[in-house]
Amino acid sequence: MSAHPLPDDGPRSRSTRTADSRALILDAAVACLVESGYAGASTLAVQARAGVSRGRLLHHFPSRAELLVAAAGHVSSTLLAEVEERAAAVMADEPTGPERVDRAIDLMWATFQEPPFWAAMELWTAARTDPRLRAALRVEERRLRAAIRRVADGIWGPQIASAPHYAEVCELLFTSMRGVACVYAFADRPAATDPHLALWKGLAARLLSARTED
């Protein structure tokens, strides 16, 4: 009797339990990455933190690379949803021109100070010498970049997103912010007052208002 589910504990309930255990494992993996780095995010450490059996963990994630890449994707997707909510509140009065540019850049920069960024940094660094991790990460990166572009378009708004240099500006900001954010792994200063903010805002305002050359 105990080996079989009760009548109302059917496929939907089993599916929910499966999703819950998967999310538990992914949350544990992210915590291990952020707190202990790639070296400390072993499958045994994740299993212990999640409180699941070895079989349960391997059922969801047969390899460490798959587990950690999925964890980074999981928390990044969650963060992007949160950023969309924040953007809706910050842009509720529908600012335009330089004011919208300034707010958009503040929103973008804030995401580089949060746990998903540091989890991703651990994976990018480790992927340089780990071919299996690099292959798994490459697939996830393509999916994530597409999601980031979609969220960014919503933050900037249709008027700015249609500017001739919009795609180039977004790419420049993304790569520049990622590089500057790395300094905060050891710099003891508030990110909100980083001198690059004024530079990014000035450049973006000029480039996004510029016309395409004939």
Short mmCIF file of C-alpha atoms in Angstrom, two decimals:
data_model
loop_
_atom_site.label_atom_id
_atom_site.label_comp_id
_atom_site.label_asym_id
_atom_site.label_seq_id
_atom_site.Cartn_x
_atom_site.Cartn_y
_atom_site.Cartn_z
CA MET A 1 0.00 0.00 0.00
CA SER A 2 2.72 2.45 0.96
CA ALA A 3 4.57 1.66 -2.27
CA HIS A 4 1.75 3.13 -4.36
CA PRO A 5 0.45 6.73 -4.42
CA LEU A 6 -3.03 7.47 -3.15
CA PRO A 7 -5.69 8.16 -5.82
CA ASP A 8 -5.42 11.96 -5.50
CA ASP A 9 -1.62 11.84 -5.52
CA GLY A 10 -1.45 11.34 -9.28
CA PRO A 11 0.78 12.48 -12.12
CA ARG A 12 0.28 16.20 -11.46
CA SER A 13 1.39 15.83 -7.86
CA ARG A 14 4.40 13.73 -8.86
CA SER A 15 5.29 16.34 -11.47
CA THR A 16 5.08 19.06 -8.83
CA ARG A 17 7.36 17.09 -6.50
CA THR A 18 9.83 16.58 -9.33
CA ALA A 19 9.87 20.30 -10.13
CA ASP A 20 10.26 21.13 -6.45
CA SER A 21 13.22 18.80 -5.99
CA ARG A 22 14.85 20.15 -9.16
CA ALA A 23 14.45 23.74 -7.96
CA LEU A 24 15.83 22.77 -4.54
CA ILE A 25 18.93 21.28 -6.16
CA LEU A 26 19.42 24.29 -8.42
CA ASP A 27 19.08 26.76 -5.54
CA ALA A 28 21.63 24.74 -3.56
CA ALA A 29 24.03 24.72 -6.52
CA VAL A 30 23.78 28.51 -6.91
CA ALA A 31 24.41 29.01 -3.19
CA CYS A 32 27.49 26.77 -3.38
CA LEU A 33 28.82 28.65 -6.42
CA VAL A 34 28.35 32.07 -4.83
CA GLU A 35 29.63 31.14 -1.37
CA SER A 36 32.35 28.59 -2.16
CA GLY A 37 33.22 29.15 -5.82
CA TYR A 38 33.43 26.57 -8.57
CA ALA A 39 35.86 24.38 -6.64
CA GLY A 40 33.49 24.22 -3.69
CA ALA A 41 30.39 23.49 -5.75
CA SER A 42 30.90 19.76 -6.01
CA THR A 43 27.95 17.45 -6.56
CA LEU A 44 28.44 16.13 -3.02
CA ALA A 45 28.31 19.66 -1.58
CA VAL A 46 25.20 20.48 -3.59
CA GLN A 47 23.56 17.20 -2.60
CA ALA A 48 24.23 17.85 1.08
CA ARG A 49 22.96 21.41 0.92
CA ALA A 50 19.81 20.41 -0.96
CA GLY A 51 19.17 17.48 1.36
CA VAL A 52 18.44 15.04 -1.47
CA SER A 53 19.70 11.56 -2.25
CA ARG A 54 22.52 10.90 -4.68
CA GLY A 55 20.10 9.11 -6.97
CA ARG A 56 17.71 12.05 -6.98
CA LEU A 57 20.46 14.50 -7.90
CA LEU A 58 21.83 12.30 -10.70
CA HIS A 59 18.30 11.70 -12.02
CA HIS A 60 17.96 15.43 -12.68
CA PHE A 61 21.59 16.19 -13.53
CA PRO A 62 23.80 13.31 -14.72
CA SER A 63 26.95 15.48 -14.72
CA ARG A 64 28.40 18.30 -12.65
CA ALA A 65 28.67 20.54 -15.72
CA GLU A 66 24.98 20.12 -16.53
CA LEU A 67 24.04 20.82 -12.92
CA LEU A 68 26.05 24.02 -12.56
CA VAL A 69 25.13 25.45 -15.95
CA ALA A 70 21.45 24.73 -15.26
CA ALA A 71 21.82 26.41 -11.87
CA ALA A 72 23.26 29.57 -13.41
CA GLY A 73 20.49 29.61 -16.02
CA HIS A 74 17.84 29.05 -13.36
CA VAL A 75 18.88 31.95 -11.18
CA SER A 76 19.55 34.25 -14.16
CA SER A 77 16.04 33.61 -15.50
CA THR A 78 14.63 34.40 -12.06
CA LEU A 79 16.67 37.61 -11.92
CA LEU A 80 15.52 38.69 -15.39
CA ALA A 81 11.89 38.31 -14.31
CA GLU A 82 12.65 40.46 -11.25
CA VAL A 83 14.40 43.06 -13.41
CA GLU A 84 11.31 43.32 -15.62
CA GLU A 85 9.23 44.04 -12.51
CA ARG A 86 11.71 46.65 -11.28
CA ALA A 87 11.84 48.27 -14.70
CA ALA A 88 8.06 48.53 -14.83
CA ALA A 89 8.13 50.43 -11.52
CA VAL A 90 11.13 52.63 -12.39
CA MET A 91 9.74 53.52 -15.81
CA ALA A 92 6.11 53.87 -14.69
CA ASP A 93 6.10 57.61 -15.43
CA GLU A 94 7.38 56.84 -18.97
CA PRO A 95 10.51 59.02 -19.01
CA THR A 96 12.10 59.84 -22.37
CA GLY A 97 15.47 60.94 -23.69
CA PRO A 98 18.47 61.20 -21.34
CA GLU A 99 16.32 60.55 -18.26
CA ARG A 100 15.27 57.14 -19.58
CA VAL A 101 18.84 56.37 -20.60
CA ASP A 102 20.09 57.16 -17.08
CA ARG A 103 17.47 54.98 -15.42
CA ALA A 104 18.04 52.10 -17.84
CA ILE A 105 21.77 52.12 -17.19
CA ASP A 106 21.24 52.19 -13.41
CA LEU A 107 18.97 49.15 -13.75
CA MET A 108 21.47 47.29 -15.93
CA TRP A 109 24.43 48.04 -13.67
CA ALA A 110 22.58 46.83 -10.56
CA THR A 111 22.24 43.33 -12.06
CA PHE A 112 26.03 42.99 -12.14
CA GLN A 113 26.17 43.27 -8.35
CA GLU A 114 23.85 40.34 -7.64
CA PRO A 115 24.44 36.61 -7.00
CA PRO A 116 23.64 35.42 -10.55
CA PHE A 117 26.53 37.44 -11.94
CA TRP A 118 29.01 35.95 -9.47
CA ALA A 119 27.72 32.44 -10.08
CA ALA A 120 28.21 33.01 -13.82
CA MET A 121 31.70 34.42 -13.25
CA GLU A 122 32.73 31.25 -11.46
CA LEU A 123 31.54 29.17 -14.41
CA TRP A 124 33.13 31.37 -17.11
CA THR A 125 36.50 31.18 -15.35
CA ALA A 126 36.32 27.43 -14.86
CA ALA A 127 35.18 26.86 -18.46
CA ARG A 128 38.54 28.05 -19.77
CA THR A 129 40.16 24.76 -18.70
CA ASP A 130 37.11 22.46 -18.59
CA PRO A 131 35.94 21.37 -22.08
CA ARG A 132 32.75 19.68 -20.85
CA LEU A 133 31.72 22.74 -18.87
CA ARG A 134 32.61 25.01 -21.79
CA ALA A 135 30.40 23.03 -24.18
CA ALA A 136 27.44 23.05 -21.79
CA LEU A 137 27.89 26.73 -20.98
CA ARG A 138 28.01 27.75 -24.64
CA VAL A 139 24.47 26.47 -25.22
CA GLU A 140 23.10 28.16 -22.09
CA GLU A 141 24.83 31.43 -22.94
CA ARG A 142 23.05 31.66 -26.30
CA ARG A 143 19.68 31.15 -24.64
CA LEU A 144 20.44 33.63 -21.89
CA ARG A 145 21.71 36.35 -24.22
CA ALA A 146 18.46 36.15 -26.21
CA ALA A 147 16.49 36.55 -22.96
CA ILE A 148 18.66 39.49 -21.89
CA ARG A 149 18.06 41.24 -25.22
CA ARG A 150 14.32 40.82 -24.81
CA VAL A 151 14.35 42.28 -21.28
CA ALA A 152 16.69 45.09 -22.34
CA ASP A 153 14.33 46.11 -25.14
CA GLY A 154 11.57 46.48 -22.59
CA ILE A 155 13.74 48.54 -20.25
CA TRP A 156 14.87 50.97 -22.95
CA GLY A 157 11.45 51.24 -24.55
CA PRO A 158 10.46 51.16 -28.24
CA GLN A 159 11.63 54.70 -29.04
CA ILE A 160 15.22 54.16 -27.89
CA ALA A 161 15.27 50.52 -29.06
CA SER A 162 14.63 51.75 -32.61
CA ALA A 163 17.63 54.12 -32.59
CA PRO A 164 20.24 53.35 -35.28
CA HIS A 165 23.05 52.54 -32.82
CA TYR A 166 20.92 50.79 -30.20
CA ALA A 167 22.27 47.25 -30.71
CA GLU A 168 25.90 48.43 -30.61
CA VAL A 169 25.30 50.53 -27.48
CA CYS A 170 23.67 47.62 -25.65
CA GLU A 171 26.54 45.30 -26.52
CA LEU A 172 29.11 47.89 -25.46
CA LEU A 173 27.35 48.50 -22.15
CA PHE A 174 26.93 44.79 -21.44
CA THR A 175 30.56 43.88 -22.05
CA SER A 176 31.91 46.99 -20.33
CA MET A 177 29.75 46.50 -17.23
CA ARG A 178 30.77 42.86 -17.02
CA GLY A 179 34.43 43.83 -17.08
CA VAL A 180 34.10 46.63 -14.53
CA ALA A 181 31.99 44.46 -12.22
CA CYS A 182 34.84 41.96 -11.92
CA VAL A 183 36.78 44.57 -9.94
CA TYR A 184 34.17 44.34 -7.20
CA ALA A 185 35.36 40.85 -6.36
CA PHE A 186 38.08 42.60 -4.37
CA ALA A 187 37.27 46.34 -4.41
CA ASP A 188 35.77 47.74 -1.22
CA ARG A 189 33.69 50.61 -2.57
CA PRO A 190 30.00 51.19 -3.37
CA ALA A 191 29.11 50.12 -6.91
CA ALA A 192 26.35 52.74 -7.07
CA THR A 193 28.98 55.51 -7.16
CA ASP A 194 31.30 53.85 -9.69
CA PRO A 195 32.83 56.57 -11.93
CA HIS A 196 32.03 54.49 -15.03
CA LEU A 197 28.32 55.20 -14.54
CA ALA A 198 28.68 58.80 -15.66
CA LEU A 199 30.79 57.69 -18.63
CA TRP A 200 28.24 55.06 -19.71
CA LYS A 201 25.36 57.47 -19.40
CA GLY A 202 27.09 60.22 -21.37
CA LEU A 203 28.18 57.89 -24.16
CA ALA A 204 24.80 56.19 -24.40
CA ALA A 205 22.91 59.50 -24.51
CA ARG A 206 25.09 60.76 -27.35
CA LEU A 207 25.17 57.54 -29.38
CA LEU A 208 21.48 56.82 -29.04
CA SER A 209 20.55 60.29 -30.21
CA ALA A 210 22.98 60.23 -33.13
CA ARG A 211 21.78 59.72 -36.68
CA THR A 212 23.19 57.04 -38.95
CA GLU A 213 25.80 58.45 -41.29
CA ASP A 214 24.81 58.64 -44.93
#
